[in-house]
Every structure is written in C-alpha cells, then in structure tokens.
C-alpha cells in the first residue's frame, strides 16, 4: 500500500468522530511512527482532526495495565499543540481539569498532593475516567514490559472505543515475537488494519524534506541502494548536513563524491551486520584497484556479489577523502581541518582531470570499451601519467604499475615509478608507506622498496637532537620524526644524553621513553624507547650517582 493511500486512510480516520480502532503494520524502521506523527501534524494544520485531545503512548517497559492507563492520561495534550511532547505543564493542566471535573467534594482527596506521577494511590484509576473522546496512539506493542499482556492491552483498547468513545491507533512491527495474542484477537478489536510498506523512494520522501541539502540527489542515491530504514536515512541527512558546508567552495564533483560515499558507507556500516549481501564497510575501504579487475586476488562468491553491488552503484575506487568519510560514519563527527585538507587535494586533482589529455581521460580507454587495444591503453596512460604526474596519488601510481606489469610492460612500470619519485621527491610524506598504504593491497615490491628508500633518505637528514629539540615536551610529532628516532643507535643516544645538560635533558629522555608507554605502541615506537633505555642503562653502570640519576626515569640496571 503506497504512502499516499496510507495518508488518505489516516486523514479519513482522523476527520471522523466515530469511535474506531486502526492498526498500522510494517517492518521495523520503515517509518511508521515517524509517518504517523507527520501525517497527524498535517491533519491538524488542515483542520482535519475531529477530536479535541490526543495522547501518544509507547508501551516500551510498561509493566502493568494500571501504569498503561495512567500513562495515557499523563500524555494527553490538546490538539492545538500536536507536534509537541507532553510536559509537566500539560500534565498539570490535565490533573487540574480532572480534579475540577469531580467537583468540590474531591478537593480534600487531592489537597496538598504534589502534581507528579503517582501522587495518590487513587489517581491512576480516577484519571482513566477522564479519557473520553480522545485520540490515542499506542506504539511499541511488541516491546511492552513482561507484566503486561497483549490481550490485556487489546481489552483496554476495546474498552476505550466502546465505553470512552475514543479513537485508537496501534503501531506494530511485522515479524516480531510476542504478538500471537494480537493475531488471535485482532478480528474482535481492530476495525481497520493498514500494511505500511513504503518503497525506498517513498521512505526517502518521508525522511527528507525539500529543505534537506541536495534533497534530489540524496533521494536518488538512497533509493538506488534500496534504503528503507528511516533512522539510517536521518543519520545520512545529518552527516551530509555537516559535510557539505566544508566543501561548498570546491568543484561540484567533490560535493557529489561526499554525498555518494556517505550514503554508501552509512548503508554498509549500519545494514551489513543484518544482511550478508550488503558489503561490509571494511571490504569497501580496503579495496583499491582490485575493484577494477586489476590484480590476482581470489574472491568468494559472496564477495563477487558485493563487488557487483559496488559497480552497480558506480563505486570504483576508495581514495583518501573516502577514508575520512568512512571514519565519519563510524564516529558520527568530522575532523574538519583534516577533512578540508583532503578535500582540497582532491579538488586540485579534479580540476586537473578536466583538462584535455588528463589522466582520468586516459583511464577511460580502459573502462569504456572491450576493444583489443592494449597497446593504445598502455601508451595513453604512459604519456598522460608523465604529463599529469603532480596530480596523481600513490594509489593511482600503484594501480597503473600493476596494470602495466599484467600487460607485460615491465620496463614502463619501472620507468613511471622513477619518474614519479623524481618529480615529487620534495613531498616527503607522500612516500610514507605506513601512512599511504591504507588499502593493504599495494603489493608491487618495486613501489614499496623505492618509496621506503626515498622516505627514509628524506627524513633522516635531521639528527635525533634536532628532532628532540623540536618535539620534546609536546604531544605532537610527524611520522618522519619517529623514523629518525627509531634509526638512532644506542651509541648515538648514549652520546646525546652524555653531552647534553640543562633542564631540557630530562625532557629529551622522557620524550624517548614515552614512546614505549603508549597502550597501542607500534614496533617503531617501542624501538625508540628500547634504544634510549639501553643507553640510559649504560650511563647508570658508570657510577653510583648516575645510577640514581637514571633511576628517577624508571630505568634501573636490575631490569637489564
């Protein structure tokens, strides 16, 4: 049943003053509660709500029939404020009206009683008597407390209709356990039962409004993945609302990448645990050029389905900007500065890709045909690579090298690696394999070896003293700083500690030792601490006074 039909049925139900019971059933998360509240608010705005009072009750955790009755009373609001939650003020008004309705004789019963829930043993029973001609929505039937039976709920619903002239709506999740009594007694209680089964596009229209940033594109993307869970759609809306202002100054392609990737990553992260045919987020973010058919990695039948899903969504490659977006989905927030820096880099690549003869255009020869044109593809990529080298990421280099090798072009593969390093050698961190090999599938040994060699030669131009002068006493350092300190020998640490004097000496020592105290210290960080510790032990063995000086840093000869 389409959402518009459901809406029409609800409007007819609300506009009548005839006591009746309606049940709305649907899968968990497709927006029954959200839609009910939305349609109710619209009906009020259009003056289609016949009854004057409304109460929304979730049965989650309610353990008795008396508590259920009282909760209905407690949550009653006037129709003029539908769309707001019941509050202490509305509760106070309900209670005052209840007392007044019993007249002056009831005053002594309530005199001096605080206006809070359960202020009198009699109030729960008495309050139920006031629930005449009220619209009542009962949600979460399947999540009721153990002390409350479904048949008792339905019995009370029947009483509300027959004796209190109320209109009652039940919201139910299909397929939930514990609803056997509902199926057994529904014919006696339910007047109208609606199947709420919106398609993905309708779910997007429920979750998003025209005020949602890039509403049309967002709806198109979520619909293409078949997302029907309103909570997930709202999470996506929140993330895109946070992200888009950070990239509004960049090329339209960057904005679209942010939308495209956030939708995919949210779908994967929140849905893959309950549906094995949805690719897990780790599978997506750890896949580089293997998604393009490059490489000889074996994949299972299920992984083939995942790759087909990604290709159908037109997702071809995970880049550094995507990795930040995937972390955002997991954490729920952005590291704005880092995100903007990655977006700016990708923006420059995008601008370059629009030029004639761009590297992206060269790759189109690979993507867009089944012609037997291997030589043309190789030559086009080779020439374009050299022309656009400064815009090409290490990931793109690795994918291109892998393709060249698989097509028998070993010499060209080695040549473009050397060309890349020669023309980008000033960008030291570009060659940091621990940072940039984020897919885990950069397997070309020549790329790995030459990048490591270039990085190590670049970063070891500083001495340990120069690095410690810069980072001692601070909580931040560069990956290259770790390389320098981990490459410093025990002898060099010994000479450094022996020749330095002054207050900064303690800072030098504690900075080195601290690397070994991190809970998730890497092998490289442990090596820094180990070498510094060994140098300190050597110093401690030289004299009694140095033994005590070293001991204050937590290092002793006995531990050796």
Coordinates of C-alpha atoms in Angstrom, one line a residue:
X1 CA 0.0 0.0 0.0
X2 CA 1.5 3.3 -1.1
X3 CA 2.3 6.1 1.4
X4 CA -0.3 8.4 -0.2
X5 CA -3.0 5.7 0.2
X6 CA -2.0 5.3 3.9
X7 CA -2.1 9.1 4.3
X8 CA -5.6 9.3 2.8
X9 CA -6.8 6.5 5.1
X10 CA -5.3 8.2 8.2
X11 CA -6.9 11.5 7.2
X12 CA -10.3 9.8 6.9
X13 CA -9.8 8.1 10.2
X14 CA -8.9 11.4 11.9
X15 CA -11.7 13.5 10.4
X16 CA -14.4 11.2 11.7
X17 CA -15.7 11.4 15.3
X18 CA -16.8 7.7 15.1
X19 CA -15.1 5.6 17.8
X20 CA -12.9 3.1 16.0
X21 CA -9.5 1.2 16.1
X22 CA -6.9 1.3 13.4
X23 CA -3.7 -0.8 13.3
X24 CA -0.8 0.2 11.1
X25 CA 1.7 -2.7 10.5
X26 CA 5.1 -2.7 8.8
X27 CA 8.7 -3.7 9.0
X28 CA 10.8 -2.3 11.8
X29 CA 12.4 1.0 10.9
X30 CA 10.4 1.9 7.8
X31 CA 8.9 5.0 9.4
X32 CA 5.5 4.0 10.9
X33 CA 5.9 6.2 13.9
X34 CA 7.6 9.0 12.0
X35 CA 4.9 9.0 9.3
X36 CA 2.1 8.8 11.8
X37 CA 3.3 11.9 13.7
X38 CA 4.0 13.7 10.4
X39 CA 0.5 13.0 9.0
X40 CA -1.2 13.8 12.3
X41 CA 0.6 17.2 12.3
X42 CA -0.5 17.8 8.7
X43 CA -4.1 16.8 9.6
X44 CA -4.1 19.3 12.4
X45 CA -2.8 22.1 10.2
X46 CA -5.6 21.3 7.7
X47 CA -8.2 21.2 10.5
X48 CA -9.0 17.5 9.8
X49 CA -8.6 16.3 13.4
X50 CA -12.1 15.9 14.8
X51 CA -11.3 15.1 18.5
X52 CA -10.0 17.7 20.8
X53 CA -7.4 15.8 22.7
X54 CA -4.6 13.4 21.8
X55 CA -2.3 11.1 23.7
X56 CA 0.8 9.2 22.4
X57 CA 2.0 6.2 24.4
X58 CA 4.9 3.9 23.9
X59 CA 4.5 0.6 25.7
X60 CA 8.2 0.1 26.0
X61 CA 8.9 -1.0 29.5
X62 CA 5.3 -0.5 30.8
X63 CA 4.6 -3.5 33.1
X64 CA 1.0 -3.2 34.3
X65 CA -2.4 -2.3 33.0
X66 CA -2.8 0.4 35.6
X67 CA 0.5 2.0 34.6
X68 CA -0.6 1.9 31.0
X69 CA -3.9 3.6 31.8
X70 CA -2.2 6.3 33.8
X71 CA 0.4 6.9 31.0
X72 CA -2.4 7.6 28.5
X73 CA -3.8 10.2 30.9
X74 CA -0.3 11.7 31.6
X75 CA 0.5 12.2 27.9
X76 CA -2.8 13.9 26.9
X77 CA -2.4 17.2 25.1
X78 CA -4.8 19.5 23.3
X79 CA -5.0 19.2 19.5
X80 CA -3.7 22.8 19.1
X81 CA -0.3 21.7 20.3
X82 CA 0.0 18.4 18.4
X83 CA 3.6 18.1 17.3
X84 CA 5.0 18.9 20.8
X85 CA 5.7 16.4 23.5
X86 CA 3.6 16.1 26.7
X87 CA 5.2 18.1 29.5
X88 CA 4.9 18.8 33.2
X89 CA 2.7 21.8 32.2
X90 CA 0.3 19.6 30.2
X91 CA 0.2 17.1 33.0
X92 CA -0.6 19.8 35.5
X93 CA -3.4 21.0 33.3
X94 CA -4.8 17.5 32.9
X95 CA -4.7 16.9 36.6
X96 CA -6.3 20.3 37.5
X97 CA -9.1 19.6 35.0
X98 CA -9.6 16.1 36.4
X99 CA -9.9 17.5 40.0
X100 CA -12.3 20.2 38.8
X101 CA -14.4 17.6 37.0
X102 CA -15.0 15.8 40.3
X103 CA -16.2 18.9 42.0
X104 CA -15.6 20.4 45.4
X105 CA -16.1 17.1 47.2
X106 CA -12.9 15.7 45.6
X107 CA -10.8 18.6 46.8
X108 CA -9.9 17.0 50.2
X109 CA -8.8 13.9 48.4
X110 CA -6.1 15.7 46.5
X111 CA -5.4 18.6 48.9
X112 CA -1.7 19.0 49.5
X113 CA -0.7 16.3 47.0
X114 CA 2.1 17.2 44.6
X115 CA 1.2 17.2 40.9
X116 CA 3.5 14.4 39.9
X117 CA 3.0 10.8 38.7
X118 CA 1.5 8.5 41.4
X119 CA 0.8 11.4 43.8
X120 CA -2.1 9.4 45.2
X121 CA -2.9 5.7 45.2
X122 CA -6.4 6.5 43.7
X123 CA -5.3 8.9 40.9
X124 CA -4.3 6.2 38.4
X125 CA -7.7 4.7 38.5
X126 CA -9.6 8.0 38.7
X127 CA -7.5 9.6 35.8
X128 CA -8.7 6.9 33.4
X129 CA -12.3 8.1 33.9
X130 CA -11.4 11.4 32.2
X131 CA -10.3 9.8 28.9
X132 CA -13.4 10.4 26.9
X133 CA -13.4 11.1 23.2
X134 CA -9.6 11.2 23.0
X135 CA -7.4 10.2 20.0
X136 CA -4.8 7.7 21.4
X137 CA -1.8 6.3 19.6
X138 CA -0.3 3.1 21.1
X139 CA 3.2 2.4 19.9
X140 CA 5.8 -0.4 20.6
X141 CA 3.3 -3.1 21.4
X142 CA 5.9 -5.8 20.9
X143 CA 8.3 -4.0 23.4
X144 CA 5.8 -3.9 26.3
X145 CA 7.0 -5.0 29.8
X146 CA 6.7 -8.6 30.9
X147 CA 4.0 -7.8 33.4
X148 CA 1.6 -6.5 30.7
X149 CA -0.1 -9.0 28.3
X150 CA -1.1 -8.2 24.7
X151 CA -4.6 -9.5 25.3
X152 CA -5.0 -7.0 28.2
X153 CA -3.8 -4.2 26.0
X154 CA -6.4 -5.1 23.4
X155 CA -9.0 -5.4 26.0
X156 CA -8.3 -1.9 27.2
X157 CA -8.3 -0.7 23.6
X158 CA -11.7 -2.2 23.1
X159 CA -13.0 -0.5 26.3
X160 CA -11.6 2.8 25.2
X161 CA -13.5 2.5 21.9
X162 CA -16.8 1.1 23.2
X163 CA -17.2 2.9 26.5
X164 CA -15.0 6.0 26.3
X165 CA -15.8 6.8 22.6
X166 CA -12.1 7.1 21.8
X167 CA -10.3 6.6 18.5
X168 CA -7.2 4.4 18.9
X169 CA -4.3 3.7 16.6
X170 CA -1.9 0.8 17.1
X171 CA 1.6 0.8 15.5
X172 CA 3.0 -2.7 15.1
X173 CA 6.2 -4.2 13.8
X174 CA 5.7 -7.1 11.4
X175 CA 7.6 -10.3 12.2
X176 CA 8.2 -9.5 15.9
X177 CA 7.9 -12.2 18.5
X178 CA 5.2 -12.0 21.2
X179 CA 2.3 -10.8 19.0
X180 CA 0.5 -14.1 19.0
X181 CA -2.4 -12.8 21.0
X182 CA -2.7 -9.8 18.6
X183 CA -3.3 -12.2 15.7
X184 CA -5.7 -14.2 17.9
X185 CA -7.9 -11.3 19.0
X186 CA -7.5 -8.6 16.3
X187 CA -10.7 -9.5 14.5
X188 CA -12.6 -8.6 17.6
X189 CA -10.8 -5.3 18.3
X190 CA -9.4 -3.9 15.1
X191 CA -11.7 -2.1 12.6
X192 CA -9.0 -1.2 10.0
X193 CA -5.6 -2.7 9.5
X194 CA -3.2 -1.0 7.1
X195 CA 0.0 -2.5 5.7
X196 CA 2.7 0.2 5.8
X197 CA 5.3 -0.9 3.2
X198 CA 6.8 2.2 1.5
X199 CA 9.3 1.6 -1.2
X200 CA 12.8 3.2 -0.9
X201 CA 11.9 6.3 -2.8
X202 CA 8.8 6.9 -0.5
X203 CA 11.0 6.3 2.5
X204 CA 13.4 9.0 1.3
X205 CA 10.4 11.3 0.8
X206 CA 9.3 10.6 4.3
X207 CA 12.7 11.2 5.9
X208 CA 13.8 14.2 3.8
X209 CA 12.2 17.5 3.0
X210 CA 13.0 20.0 0.3
X211 CA 15.0 21.8 2.9
X212 CA 17.4 18.9 3.2
X213 CA 20.7 19.8 1.4
X214 CA 20.8 18.4 -2.1
X215 CA 17.5 16.6 -1.5
X216 CA 17.0 15.2 -5.0
X217 CA 20.5 13.7 -5.3
X218 CA 20.3 12.3 -1.8
X219 CA 16.9 10.7 -2.6
X220 CA 18.3 9.3 -5.8
X221 CA 21.3 7.7 -4.1
X222 CA 19.5 6.2 -1.1
X223 CA 16.8 4.8 -3.4
X224 CA 19.4 3.2 -5.7
X225 CA 20.7 1.2 -2.7
X226 CA 17.2 0.3 -1.5
X227 CA 17.5 2.0 1.9
X228 CA 14.1 2.0 3.7
X229 CA 15.1 2.4 7.3
X230 CA 14.2 6.0 8.4
X231 CA 16.7 6.1 11.2
X232 CA 19.5 5.4 8.8
X233 CA 18.2 7.9 6.3
X234 CA 18.1 10.5 9.0
X235 CA 21.7 9.6 10.0
X236 CA 22.7 10.2 6.4
X237 CA 20.9 13.5 6.4
X238 CA 22.8 14.6 9.5
X239 CA 26.2 13.6 8.1
X240 CA 25.6 15.4 4.8
X241 CA 24.4 18.5 6.5
X242 CA 27.7 18.6 8.5
X243 CA 29.9 17.8 5.4
X244 CA 28.5 19.9 2.6
X245 CA 29.5 23.3 4.1
X246 CA 33.1 22.1 4.3
X247 CA 33.3 21.5 0.5
X248 CA 30.9 24.2 -0.9
X249 CA 33.8 26.2 -2.3
X250 CA 35.1 23.2 -4.3
X251 CA 34.2 21.6 -7.7
X252 CA 30.7 20.1 -7.9
X253 CA 32.4 16.7 -8.3
X254 CA 33.8 16.9 -4.8
X255 CA 30.3 17.6 -3.3
X256 CA 28.9 14.7 -5.3
X257 CA 31.6 12.4 -4.1
X258 CA 30.9 13.3 -0.5
X259 CA 27.2 12.5 -1.0
X260 CA 27.8 9.4 -3.0
X261 CA 30.3 7.9 -0.5
X262 CA 28.5 8.9 2.7
X263 CA 25.3 7.2 1.5
X264 CA 27.2 4.0 0.6
X265 CA 29.2 3.9 3.8
X266 CA 26.2 4.5 6.0
X267 CA 24.3 1.8 4.2
X268 CA 27.2 -0.6 4.6
X269 CA 28.1 0.2 8.2
X270 CA 24.5 0.1 9.6
X271 CA 23.0 -2.6 7.5
X272 CA 25.7 -5.2 6.6
X273 CA 25.5 -7.0 10.0
X274 CA 21.9 -7.9 9.4
X275 CA 22.2 -8.6 5.7
X276 CA 25.1 -10.6 4.4
X277 CA 24.6 -9.5 0.8
X278 CA 25.4 -5.9 1.8
X279 CA 29.2 -5.4 1.6
X280 CA 30.8 -4.6 5.0
X281 CA 32.5 -1.2 5.3
X282 CA 35.9 -2.8 5.8
X283 CA 35.5 -4.7 2.5
X284 CA 34.8 -1.4 0.7
X285 CA 37.5 0.7 2.2
X286 CA 40.2 -1.9 1.8
X287 CA 39.6 -2.4 -1.9
X288 CA 41.6 -0.3 -4.3
X289 CA 42.3 -1.3 -7.9
X290 CA 41.0 -4.8 -7.4
X291 CA 37.5 -3.4 -7.9
X292 CA 38.7 -2.6 -11.5
X293 CA 39.8 -6.2 -12.2
X294 CA 43.5 -5.4 -11.7
X295 CA 45.4 -7.9 -9.5
X296 CA 45.0 -11.7 -9.0
X297 CA 43.3 -11.7 -5.6
X298 CA 40.9 -14.6 -5.1
X299 CA 37.4 -13.6 -4.2
X300 CA 34.5 -15.7 -2.8
X301 CA 31.1 -15.9 -4.4
X302 CA 29.7 -13.6 -1.8
X303 CA 32.5 -11.1 -2.4
X304 CA 31.7 -11.2 -6.1
X305 CA 28.1 -10.2 -5.2
X306 CA 29.5 -7.3 -3.1
X307 CA 31.7 -6.1 -6.0
X308 CA 28.7 -6.3 -8.4
X309 CA 26.7 -4.2 -5.9
X310 CA 29.5 -1.6 -5.8
X311 CA 29.8 -1.5 -9.5
X312 CA 26.1 -1.1 -9.9
X313 CA 26.3 1.9 -7.5
X314 CA 29.2 3.2 -9.7
X315 CA 31.7 3.0 -6.9
X316 CA 35.0 2.2 -8.4
X317 CA 37.8 3.3 -6.0
X318 CA 38.4 4.3 -2.4
X319 CA 40.6 7.3 -2.0
X320 CA 41.9 9.2 1.0
X321 CA 38.9 11.5 1.1
X322 CA 36.6 8.4 1.2
X323 CA 38.6 7.0 4.1
X324 CA 37.9 10.1 6.1
X325 CA 34.2 9.9 5.2
X326 CA 34.1 6.2 6.3
X327 CA 35.6 7.2 9.7
X328 CA 33.0 9.9 10.0
X329 CA 30.2 7.4 9.5
X330 CA 31.7 5.3 12.3
X331 CA 32.3 8.1 14.7
X332 CA 29.5 10.4 13.8
X333 CA 31.6 13.6 13.5
X334 CA 34.2 15.3 11.3
X335 CA 37.8 16.3 11.9
X336 CA 37.1 19.5 9.9
X337 CA 40.7 20.6 9.3
X338 CA 41.9 17.2 8.1
X339 CA 38.8 16.7 6.0
X340 CA 39.1 20.1 4.3
X341 CA 42.8 19.4 3.6
X342 CA 41.9 16.1 1.9
X343 CA 39.0 17.7 0.0
X344 CA 41.3 20.5 -1.2
X345 CA 43.8 17.9 -2.5
X346 CA 41.1 16.0 -4.3
X347 CA 39.7 19.3 -5.7
X348 CA 43.1 20.0 -7.3
X349 CA 43.1 16.5 -8.9
X350 CA 39.5 17.1 -10.1
X351 CA 40.5 20.4 -11.7
X352 CA 43.4 18.7 -13.4
X353 CA 41.2 15.8 -14.6
X354 CA 39.0 18.2 -16.5
X355 CA 41.9 19.3 -18.8
X356 CA 42.4 17.8 -22.2
X357 CA 44.7 14.8 -22.1
X358 CA 44.1 14.3 -18.3
X359 CA 45.0 11.1 -16.6
X360 CA 41.3 10.4 -15.9
X361 CA 40.5 10.6 -19.6
X362 CA 43.4 8.2 -20.3
X363 CA 41.8 5.7 -18.0
X364 CA 38.6 5.9 -19.9
X365 CA 40.3 3.9 -22.6
X366 CA 40.4 1.1 -20.1
X367 CA 36.9 1.5 -18.7
X368 CA 34.8 2.2 -21.7
X369 CA 35.4 -0.4 -24.3
X370 CA 36.0 -4.1 -25.0
X371 CA 38.3 -3.4 -28.0
X372 CA 41.6 -5.3 -28.4
X373 CA 43.6 -2.1 -27.8
X374 CA 46.1 -3.0 -25.1
X375 CA 48.9 -1.0 -26.7
X376 CA 46.7 2.1 -27.1
X377 CA 45.7 1.9 -23.4
X378 CA 49.3 1.5 -22.3
X379 CA 50.7 4.3 -24.4
X380 CA 47.8 6.7 -23.5
X381 CA 48.3 6.0 -19.7
X382 CA 52.1 6.3 -20.1
X383 CA 52.1 9.7 -21.8
X384 CA 49.3 11.1 -19.6
X385 CA 51.0 9.8 -16.5
X386 CA 54.1 11.9 -17.2
X387 CA 52.1 14.9 -18.1
X388 CA 49.9 14.8 -15.0
X389 CA 52.3 13.3 -12.5
X390 CA 51.9 16.0 -9.9
X391 CA 48.1 15.3 -9.6
X392 CA 48.4 11.5 -9.3
X393 CA 48.1 9.8 -5.9
X394 CA 50.3 6.9 -4.8
X395 CA 47.2 4.8 -5.1
X396 CA 46.8 5.7 -8.8
X397 CA 50.5 5.0 -9.3
X398 CA 50.2 1.6 -7.8
X399 CA 47.2 0.7 -9.9
X400 CA 48.9 1.9 -13.1
X401 CA 52.1 0.0 -12.3
X402 CA 50.0 -3.2 -11.6
X403 CA 48.2 -2.9 -14.9
X404 CA 51.4 -2.3 -16.9
X405 CA 53.0 -5.4 -15.3
X406 CA 49.9 -7.6 -16.0
X407 CA 50.1 -6.5 -19.7
X408 CA 53.8 -7.3 -19.9
X409 CA 55.2 -3.7 -19.8
X410 CA 57.7 -4.2 -17.0
X411 CA 60.1 -1.5 -18.3
X412 CA 57.4 1.1 -18.5
X413 CA 56.2 0.1 -15.0
X414 CA 59.7 0.8 -13.5
X415 CA 60.1 3.9 -15.5
X416 CA 56.9 5.6 -14.2
X417 CA 57.9 4.7 -10.6
X418 CA 61.2 6.5 -11.1
X419 CA 59.6 9.4 -12.9
X420 CA 57.0 9.8 -10.1
X421 CA 59.7 9.8 -7.4
X422 CA 61.9 12.2 -9.3
X423 CA 59.1 14.8 -9.8
X424 CA 57.6 14.5 -6.4
X425 CA 60.6 13.9 -4.2
X426 CA 60.1 17.2 -2.2
X427 CA 56.8 15.9 -0.9
X428 CA 58.3 13.7 1.8
X429 CA 55.2 12.3 3.4
X430 CA 53.9 11.1 0.0
X431 CA 56.4 8.2 0.3
X432 CA 55.4 7.2 3.8
X433 CA 54.1 3.7 3.2
X434 CA 52.8 3.3 6.7
X435 CA 50.5 6.2 6.1
X436 CA 49.6 5.8 2.5
X437 CA 49.3 2.1 2.0
X438 CA 45.8 2.3 3.6
X439 CA 44.2 -0.4 1.3
X440 CA 46.7 -3.0 2.3
X441 CA 46.9 -4.2 -1.3
X442 CA 49.9 -2.2 -2.5
X443 CA 51.9 -5.3 -3.3
X444 CA 54.2 -4.2 -6.1
X445 CA 57.6 -4.7 -4.4
X446 CA 59.4 -2.1 -6.5
X447 CA 56.9 0.6 -5.5
X448 CA 57.2 -0.4 -1.8
X449 CA 61.0 -0.6 -1.8
X450 CA 61.6 2.6 -3.7
X451 CA 59.1 4.5 -1.7
X452 CA 60.6 3.3 1.6
X453 CA 64.1 4.2 0.4
X454 CA 63.1 7.6 -0.7
X455 CA 61.2 8.3 2.5
X456 CA 64.0 7.1 4.8
X457 CA 66.6 9.1 2.9
X458 CA 64.4 12.2 3.1
X459 CA 63.6 12.1 6.8
X460 CA 67.0 11.0 8.2
X461 CA 68.6 14.3 7.2
X462 CA 67.7 15.5 10.7
X463 CA 69.6 14.3 13.8
X464 CA 67.9 12.9 16.9
X465 CA 68.9 16.1 18.7
X466 CA 67.2 18.3 16.1
X467 CA 64.1 16.2 16.3
X468 CA 64.0 16.2 20.1
X469 CA 64.7 19.9 20.2
X470 CA 61.5 20.3 18.2
X471 CA 59.1 17.8 19.8
X472 CA 60.3 17.4 23.4
X473 CA 57.6 18.4 25.8
X474 CA 54.9 18.4 23.1
X475 CA 52.2 15.9 22.3
X476 CA 52.6 16.0 18.5
X477 CA 55.2 14.9 16.0
X478 CA 55.4 13.8 12.4
X479 CA 55.8 10.2 11.3
X480 CA 59.2 11.2 9.9
X481 CA 60.3 12.1 13.5
X482 CA 59.6 8.6 14.6
X483 CA 61.8 7.3 11.7
X484 CA 64.7 9.4 12.8
X485 CA 64.5 8.4 16.5
X486 CA 64.0 4.7 15.7
X487 CA 67.0 4.9 13.4
X488 CA 69.3 6.4 16.0
X489 CA 71.6 3.9 17.5
X490 CA 72.2 3.1 21.2
X491 CA 75.6 4.6 20.9
X492 CA 74.2 7.9 19.5
X493 CA 71.6 8.1 22.3
X494 CA 74.4 7.5 24.8
X495 CA 76.5 10.3 23.3
X496 CA 73.4 12.6 23.1
X497 CA 72.4 12.1 26.8
X498 CA 76.0 12.4 28.0
X499 CA 76.8 15.6 26.1
X500 CA 73.5 17.4 26.8
X501 CA 73.0 19.3 30.0
X502 CA 70.4 21.6 31.5
X503 CA 66.7 21.3 32.1
X504 CA 65.9 20.1 28.6
X505 CA 67.9 16.9 29.1
X506 CA 65.1 15.4 31.2
X507 CA 62.6 16.4 28.5
X508 CA 64.8 14.6 25.9
X509 CA 64.9 11.4 28.0
X510 CA 61.2 11.3 28.9
X511 CA 60.1 12.0 25.4
X512 CA 62.1 9.0 24.1
X513 CA 60.8 6.7 26.9
X514 CA 57.2 7.8 26.5
X515 CA 57.1 6.2 23.0
X516 CA 57.2 2.8 24.7
X517 CA 54.4 3.6 27.1
X518 CA 51.6 4.0 24.7
X519 CA 48.9 1.4 25.0
X520 CA 49.0 0.7 21.3
X521 CA 52.7 1.5 20.7
X522 CA 53.9 0.4 17.3
X523 CA 57.1 -1.6 16.8
X524 CA 58.9 1.6 15.7
X525 CA 57.8 3.4 18.8
X526 CA 58.9 0.6 21.0
X527 CA 62.3 0.6 19.3
X528 CA 62.8 4.3 20.2
X529 CA 62.1 3.6 23.9
X530 CA 64.3 0.4 23.9
X531 CA 67.3 2.1 22.4
X532 CA 67.0 5.1 24.7
X533 CA 66.6 2.7 27.7
X534 CA 69.7 0.8 26.8
X535 CA 71.7 4.0 26.5
X536 CA 70.5 5.0 30.0
X537 CA 71.4 1.7 31.5
X538 CA 74.9 2.1 30.1
X539 CA 75.1 5.5 31.8
X540 CA 73.7 4.1 35.0
X541 CA 76.5 1.5 35.1
X542 CA 79.2 4.2 35.1
X543 CA 78.8 5.5 38.7
X544 CA 76.6 5.4 41.8
X545 CA 75.4 8.9 41.2
X546 CA 74.4 8.2 37.6
X547 CA 72.7 5.1 38.7
X548 CA 70.4 7.2 40.9
X549 CA 70.0 9.9 38.2
X550 CA 68.8 7.3 35.7
X551 CA 66.6 5.6 38.3
X552 CA 64.3 8.6 38.6
X553 CA 63.2 7.9 35.0
X554 CA 62.1 4.4 35.9
X555 CA 65.2 2.7 34.5
X556 CA 67.5 0.5 36.6
X557 CA 70.4 -1.8 36.0
X558 CA 68.5 -4.6 37.7
X559 CA 65.9 -4.6 34.9
X560 CA 68.6 -5.3 32.3

